[in-house]
XYZ file of C-alpha atoms in Angstrom:
448
model
C -0.020 0.192 -0.257
C 1.170 3.387 -0.459
C 0.209 4.365 2.732
C 3.077 2.285 4.098
C 5.595 3.427 1.517
C 8.025 5.762 3.422
C 9.222 7.289 0.230
C 5.898 8.219 -1.256
C 4.157 9.527 2.466
C 7.805 11.340 2.686
C 6.428 13.159 -0.845
C 3.246 13.515 0.405
C 3.916 15.176 4.110
C 6.274 17.734 2.304
C 4.231 18.543 0.188
C 1.601 19.264 2.301
C 4.209 21.230 4.302
C 4.946 23.132 1.553
C 1.672 23.481 0.335
C 0.238 25.096 3.797
C 3.629 27.016 4.087
C 3.742 28.795 1.285
C 0.150 30.652 2.157
C 1.600 32.099 5.399
C 5.125 32.253 3.506
C 3.778 34.671 0.551
C 1.507 36.919 3.157
C 4.501 37.214 5.574
C 6.791 38.654 2.538
C 4.241 40.468 0.472
C 2.142 42.356 3.303
C 5.037 44.454 4.248
C 5.086 46.388 0.933
C 1.372 47.204 1.502
C 1.613 48.619 4.922
C 5.012 50.773 4.113
C 2.717 52.367 1.067
C -0.726 52.161 2.591
C 1.249 54.142 5.158
C 3.792 56.203 3.083
C 0.457 57.504 1.320
C -1.670 58.097 4.641
C 1.520 60.742 5.861
C 2.054 62.298 2.356
C -1.764 62.643 1.590
C -2.271 63.536 5.154
C -5.264 60.775 4.709
C -6.154 59.049 8.024
C -8.577 55.699 5.554
C -4.712 54.945 4.550
C -2.738 55.633 8.089
C -5.920 52.913 9.520
C -5.387 50.221 6.617
C -1.549 49.916 7.812
C -2.409 49.460 10.902
C -4.896 47.427 10.560
C -3.059 45.432 8.362
C -0.010 45.310 10.674
C -2.207 43.629 12.887
C -3.821 40.783 11.124
C -0.395 40.270 9.601
C 1.496 39.372 13.155
C -1.460 36.676 13.800
C -0.068 35.353 9.988
C 3.912 35.640 10.937
C 2.642 33.854 14.676
C 1.061 30.924 12.486
C 4.223 30.881 9.542
C 6.720 30.340 12.571
C 5.088 27.135 13.222
C 5.010 25.611 9.884
C 9.143 27.372 8.940
C 9.847 25.185 12.060
C 8.716 22.269 10.912
C 10.162 22.330 7.638
C 13.404 22.630 9.101
C 12.402 19.289 11.042
C 10.560 17.436 8.029
C 14.498 18.178 6.332
C 16.681 15.854 8.850
C 13.495 13.533 9.750
C 12.328 13.105 5.987
C 15.047 13.266 4.255
C 18.099 12.224 6.325
C 20.085 11.151 3.530
C 19.917 14.502 1.582
C 20.627 16.222 4.367
C 23.971 14.321 5.688
C 25.264 14.955 2.177
C 23.605 18.160 1.247
C 23.449 19.543 5.186
C 26.543 21.796 5.260
C 25.453 23.474 2.521
C 22.543 24.586 2.960
C 23.207 25.273 6.869
C 23.955 28.958 5.720
C 21.388 29.735 3.871
C 18.870 28.050 6.468
C 20.847 29.800 9.156
C 20.243 33.513 7.120
C 16.708 32.814 6.722
C 16.328 32.607 10.815
C 18.403 35.449 11.087
C 16.079 37.347 8.989
C 13.290 36.439 10.432
C 14.817 37.493 14.004
C 15.481 41.000 12.102
C 11.516 41.604 10.756
C 10.476 40.203 13.791
C 12.673 42.291 16.407
C 11.800 45.602 13.972
C 7.716 44.311 13.529
C 7.341 44.243 16.957
C 8.473 47.520 17.943
C 6.388 48.997 15.125
C 2.972 47.668 16.571
C 3.477 48.601 19.970
C 4.901 52.173 19.321
C 2.116 52.828 17.117
C 1.057 55.740 19.259
C 4.239 56.740 20.439
C 5.465 58.592 17.610
C 3.725 62.009 16.907
C 5.559 62.414 13.598
C 4.227 59.496 11.463
C 7.514 59.670 8.845
C 9.454 57.855 12.191
C 7.329 55.917 12.682
C 7.628 54.584 8.867
C 10.742 54.017 8.994
C 10.323 50.806 11.382
C 9.029 49.066 8.561
C 12.052 49.859 5.841
C 13.959 46.833 8.758
C 10.580 44.743 8.588
C 10.528 44.781 4.748
C 13.741 44.166 4.182
C 13.704 41.409 6.562
C 10.789 39.400 5.521
C 12.263 39.539 1.312
C 15.386 38.606 2.800
C 14.126 35.586 4.443
C 12.194 34.712 1.474
C 15.769 35.230 -0.698
C 17.527 32.574 1.865
C 15.263 29.789 1.855
C 14.709 30.224 -1.748
C 18.218 30.009 -1.997
C 17.612 26.063 -0.474
C 15.103 25.497 -3.135
C 17.856 26.634 -5.644
C 20.438 24.973 -4.573
C 18.325 21.951 -5.447
C 17.941 22.370 -8.437
C 21.094 24.136 -9.583
C 24.222 22.032 -7.446
C 27.270 23.883 -7.373
C 29.787 24.830 -5.148
C 31.790 21.728 -3.880
C 33.528 18.939 -5.754
C 31.579 15.401 -5.906
C 34.452 12.487 -4.945
C 33.473 9.258 -4.102
C 29.785 10.088 -4.090
C 30.580 12.879 -1.417
C 30.984 16.554 -1.758
C 34.732 17.733 -1.116
C 35.694 21.538 -1.647
C 32.375 23.071 0.203
C 31.828 26.387 -0.903
C 28.828 27.914 0.884
C 29.017 30.859 -0.865
C 29.392 29.780 -4.649
C 26.363 27.271 -3.679
C 24.481 30.188 -2.645
C 25.039 32.027 -5.729
C 23.892 29.181 -8.422
C 22.613 29.841 -11.521
C 18.798 29.479 -10.754
C 19.153 31.736 -7.943
C 18.487 35.262 -10.258
C 14.927 33.753 -11.899
C 13.585 32.297 -8.631
C 14.120 34.557 -6.381
C 12.895 37.092 -7.949
C 10.153 35.418 -9.224
C 9.125 34.572 -5.388
C 9.362 38.416 -4.576
C 6.651 39.269 -7.283
C 4.452 36.859 -6.876
C 4.592 37.147 -3.385
C 4.162 41.145 -3.829
C 1.117 40.536 -6.506
C -0.698 37.913 -4.335
C -0.633 40.389 -0.746
C -2.674 42.703 -3.692
C -4.506 41.048 -4.905
C -6.001 39.580 -1.255
C -6.020 42.710 -0.020
C -8.046 43.347 -2.594
C -10.706 40.799 -2.823
C -11.253 41.725 1.182
C -12.115 45.468 0.159
C -14.587 44.431 -2.775
C -16.307 41.859 -1.064
C -16.952 44.859 1.512
C -18.346 46.920 -1.523
C -20.109 44.337 -2.835
C -21.924 43.514 0.875
C -23.219 47.299 1.153
C -20.232 49.664 2.251
C -20.026 53.154 0.987
C -16.790 53.817 3.723
C -14.608 55.303 1.354
C -11.719 53.167 2.938
C -12.356 50.382 0.871
C -12.813 52.475 -2.045
C -9.229 53.464 -1.429
C -8.183 49.756 -0.593
C -8.931 48.567 -3.792
C -7.711 51.174 -6.023
C -4.552 51.088 -4.173
C -4.433 47.315 -3.995
C -5.405 46.394 -7.542
C -3.010 48.767 -9.152
C -0.161 47.705 -7.440
C -0.977 44.045 -8.612
C -0.910 44.962 -11.789
C 2.460 45.737 -11.352
C 3.463 42.884 -9.892
C 1.886 40.888 -12.158
C 3.606 42.108 -14.896
C 6.316 41.940 -13.577
C 5.602 38.255 -12.488
C 5.029 37.726 -16.399
C 8.100 39.227 -17.311
C 10.417 36.997 -14.854
C 8.734 34.536 -15.880
C 9.519 34.799 -19.570
C 13.012 34.805 -17.685
C 12.377 31.910 -16.167
C 11.799 29.845 -19.202
C 15.101 30.538 -20.666
C 16.718 29.552 -17.355
C 14.821 26.121 -18.234
C 15.477 25.799 -21.497
C 19.466 26.064 -20.849
C 19.690 24.635 -17.642
C 16.783 22.378 -17.320
C 15.561 21.271 -20.183
C 13.538 18.337 -18.977
C 11.170 19.921 -17.113
C 10.463 22.845 -19.842
C 9.536 19.814 -22.143
C 7.575 17.896 -19.599
C 5.369 21.023 -18.375
C 5.136 21.985 -22.173
C 4.273 17.964 -23.287
C 7.223 18.685 -26.281
C 8.379 15.148 -26.915
C 10.163 15.842 -30.113
C 13.296 17.821 -30.799
C 12.419 21.144 -33.432
C 12.561 24.506 -34.089
C 9.648 26.300 -34.628
C 7.887 24.840 -31.830
C 4.449 25.284 -30.279
C 3.952 26.275 -27.009
C 0.438 23.715 -25.850
C -2.054 24.873 -22.881
C -4.385 22.374 -21.679
C -5.029 18.905 -23.522
C -5.184 15.662 -22.830
C -2.589 13.051 -24.003
C -3.013 10.015 -25.076
C -1.467 6.541 -25.417
C 0.881 7.927 -28.350
C 1.725 11.275 -26.359
C 0.334 12.749 -28.773
C -1.904 16.712 -27.428
C -5.494 16.095 -27.940
C -8.175 18.689 -27.656
C -5.039 21.153 -26.994
C -4.186 25.064 -27.424
C -1.360 25.391 -29.115
C 0.495 28.385 -29.847
C 2.655 28.215 -32.608
C 6.344 29.439 -32.243
C 5.663 30.459 -28.618
C 7.864 27.316 -26.809
C 10.458 28.500 -29.149
C 10.029 32.113 -28.339
C 9.600 31.897 -24.428
C 12.788 28.901 -24.322
C 15.250 30.486 -27.081
C 13.241 34.358 -27.819
C 13.220 33.661 -31.840
C 10.633 31.927 -33.577
C 12.665 29.716 -35.028
C 14.874 28.262 -32.307
C 14.980 24.607 -31.636
C 13.610 23.176 -28.335
C 14.814 20.332 -27.114
C 12.386 17.508 -26.792
C 11.679 14.984 -23.511
C 12.792 11.678 -25.590
C 15.990 13.072 -25.743
C 16.444 11.966 -21.801
C 16.458 8.877 -20.510
C 12.981 7.536 -19.316
C 13.700 7.340 -15.271
C 15.426 11.203 -15.368
C 12.041 12.509 -16.933
C 9.696 14.144 -14.714
C 6.376 13.139 -14.475
C 4.410 14.923 -17.163
C 1.338 16.257 -14.643
C 2.938 19.418 -14.148
C 1.698 20.348 -17.635
C -1.673 20.590 -15.761
C 0.522 23.102 -13.198
C 2.320 25.464 -15.597
C -1.776 26.165 -17.449
C -3.105 26.829 -13.871
C -0.056 29.092 -13.267
C -0.122 30.822 -16.523
C -4.322 30.851 -17.098
C -4.382 32.376 -13.526
C -1.846 35.180 -14.180
C -3.268 36.021 -17.422
C -6.583 36.379 -15.487
C -5.403 38.870 -12.743
C -3.374 40.572 -15.660
C -6.910 41.555 -17.579
C -9.092 42.162 -14.278
C -6.456 44.398 -12.885
C -5.725 46.178 -16.099
C -9.367 46.918 -17.068
C -10.211 47.940 -13.335
C -7.054 50.853 -13.765
C -8.207 51.738 -17.055
C -11.502 51.287 -16.454
C -11.094 54.200 -13.299
C -9.570 56.361 -15.035
C -11.917 56.881 -18.178
C -15.159 56.201 -15.510
C -16.225 53.135 -17.069
C -19.147 52.179 -14.590
C -18.860 48.394 -15.166
C -15.752 48.206 -12.846
C -17.845 49.667 -9.899
C -20.823 46.613 -10.828
C -21.640 43.944 -8.665
C -20.340 41.442 -11.483
C -16.696 43.082 -11.984
C -16.053 43.225 -8.197
C -16.814 39.781 -7.630
C -14.167 38.653 -10.177
C -11.697 40.902 -8.016
C -12.536 38.840 -4.921
C -12.025 35.231 -7.237
C -8.596 37.113 -7.561
C -6.795 36.658 -4.049
C -7.811 32.845 -3.788
C -7.381 32.103 -7.042
C -3.724 34.033 -6.814
C -2.956 31.974 -4.138
C -3.683 28.941 -6.239
C -1.429 29.895 -8.832
C 1.185 30.459 -6.074
C 0.750 26.602 -5.034
C 0.640 25.454 -8.836
C 3.786 27.322 -9.061
C 5.567 25.854 -6.382
C 4.333 22.222 -7.385
C 5.745 22.637 -10.581
C 8.998 23.897 -9.253
C 9.105 20.612 -6.942
C 7.755 18.124 -8.901
C 9.227 18.694 -12.507
C 12.629 18.345 -10.664
C 11.487 14.620 -10.145
C 13.823 12.397 -9.862
C 16.502 14.139 -8.121
C 15.726 15.953 -4.966
C 19.834 17.446 -5.983
C 19.800 17.594 -9.326
C 22.138 15.032 -10.632
C 23.799 13.805 -8.198
C 20.659 12.009 -5.365
C 17.317 10.928 -6.468
C 14.550 10.542 -3.718
C 14.130 7.926 -3.711
C 18.194 7.360 -2.137
C 17.374 10.473 -0.245
C 13.906 9.713 1.559
C 13.668 7.685 5.565
C 13.109 4.654 5.694
C 10.805 4.909 8.587
C 7.683 3.159 8.691
C 5.669 6.068 10.413
C 5.432 8.696 7.749
C 2.513 7.891 7.249
C 0.971 8.296 11.086
C 3.256 11.731 11.130
C 0.953 12.792 7.564
C -2.087 12.384 9.215
C -0.986 13.895 12.821
C 0.631 17.003 10.395
C -2.661 17.118 8.420
C -4.671 17.991 12.002
C -2.170 20.174 13.287
C -2.532 22.171 9.666
C -6.336 22.390 10.183
C -5.966 22.927 12.973
C -3.724 26.129 12.607
C -5.974 26.429 9.355
C -8.809 27.057 11.154
C -7.378 28.990 14.222
C -6.210 31.858 12.031
C -9.713 32.465 10.565
C -11.446 32.537 13.492
C -8.749 34.653 15.147
C -8.629 37.437 11.840
C -12.720 37.161 11.955
C -12.817 38.477 15.715
C -9.951 40.769 15.563
C -12.012 42.959 12.523
C -15.719 42.283 12.965
C -15.288 43.732 16.736
C -13.144 46.327 15.509
C -14.839 47.858 12.450
C -13.438 50.998 10.542
C -16.233 53.288 11.742
C -14.712 52.749 15.509
C -11.084 52.789 14.666
C -11.574 56.399 12.364
C -12.490 57.673 15.799
C -9.504 57.058 17.676
C -7.152 58.197 15.370
C -5.576 61.899 15.165
C -4.846 63.785 12.441
C -1.606 63.187 10.957
C 0.355 66.976 10.583
C 3.720 67.360 9.093
C 6.703 68.189 11.387
C 4.986 67.247 14.155
C 6.898 65.638 16.930
């Protein structure tokens, strides 16, 4: 039974933990920037609505950070418990970025605590605003260092391999491998994009439910503009990611595109199903698009999956993860662009319930795109845990209790998810914006 297979259950438990943690990690990276922008606009415009956005978002952010600490700690423990052979081989390399990730988190948490508990201690909000800079830097660096670990697993370097052991280890060189630029930039851009769209979801939902308060309209307008900027950035970085895969992980790109034969002028395939002969049926083929994605030229030759040994080919299901990610990304660009242009030109439909429901859907869909992107990244590296060096089967534990651990952690994550929702609801339902606006004093330039 699969439930008794330690390798399979180790994979399932790892993807369960990563899928749950990435929700909180995305919020942890993206929300500080939203808080900074809101507070800065509030100070510049002397607008208490934006000041209140920063205050309320920071309050909710603390809750998600607390849960993110738990799940992040679990990931570190599971690396050692579920993948002991991998940690024995590469632990002394990834230990440095993992340590730096913890340091970055503490750096963020210290200034976040000071920011939260000194809100009313600064009459000059500009001085209080400065506390957000290390919070955002810490959040970004935390994302950087943990993504470096994933990048190393995809593009290992900074060592010599002698008789199956890593020697002449240079952790700094390993941390600056070729996968880092595209992976880190994509993680940051999508975190900012998703955080903006989830805040837009809340604002749009409040307006749909009948709120006429300017607070929600301003929040919606600001977050949709930010979301558009980073959605476009994610699309551009995604193009660079395709070119990285074509050069360094061509088997992953070929599997994601169901591209079996090496050919030039290669089309990009979206959706569809494969028949028994690996022919795509019901798919949408975009002529020349894969050649452009891979090499920037419509006539470029793209390596096919048949060029690789069958045992080294990634699972073909990553094609659907790619489809989900791209489809949602395009959808969010279209919706946010329509909103921005519509507001500028006075198009009334962007203020209608139908269009606002599309915005409400955008937040959860953006999280789904984040999940699909990580599933593609992790499953697409199969069969390797350390590409070209160690397979997943070689790295996994042989313990018979992984199946039981899966059930226990599933229960834990369920409790954490429910607890997060309950606490956030109690925080905001008992403190409506009208009540909080009464407690805020106007911002005065130069006041200390």
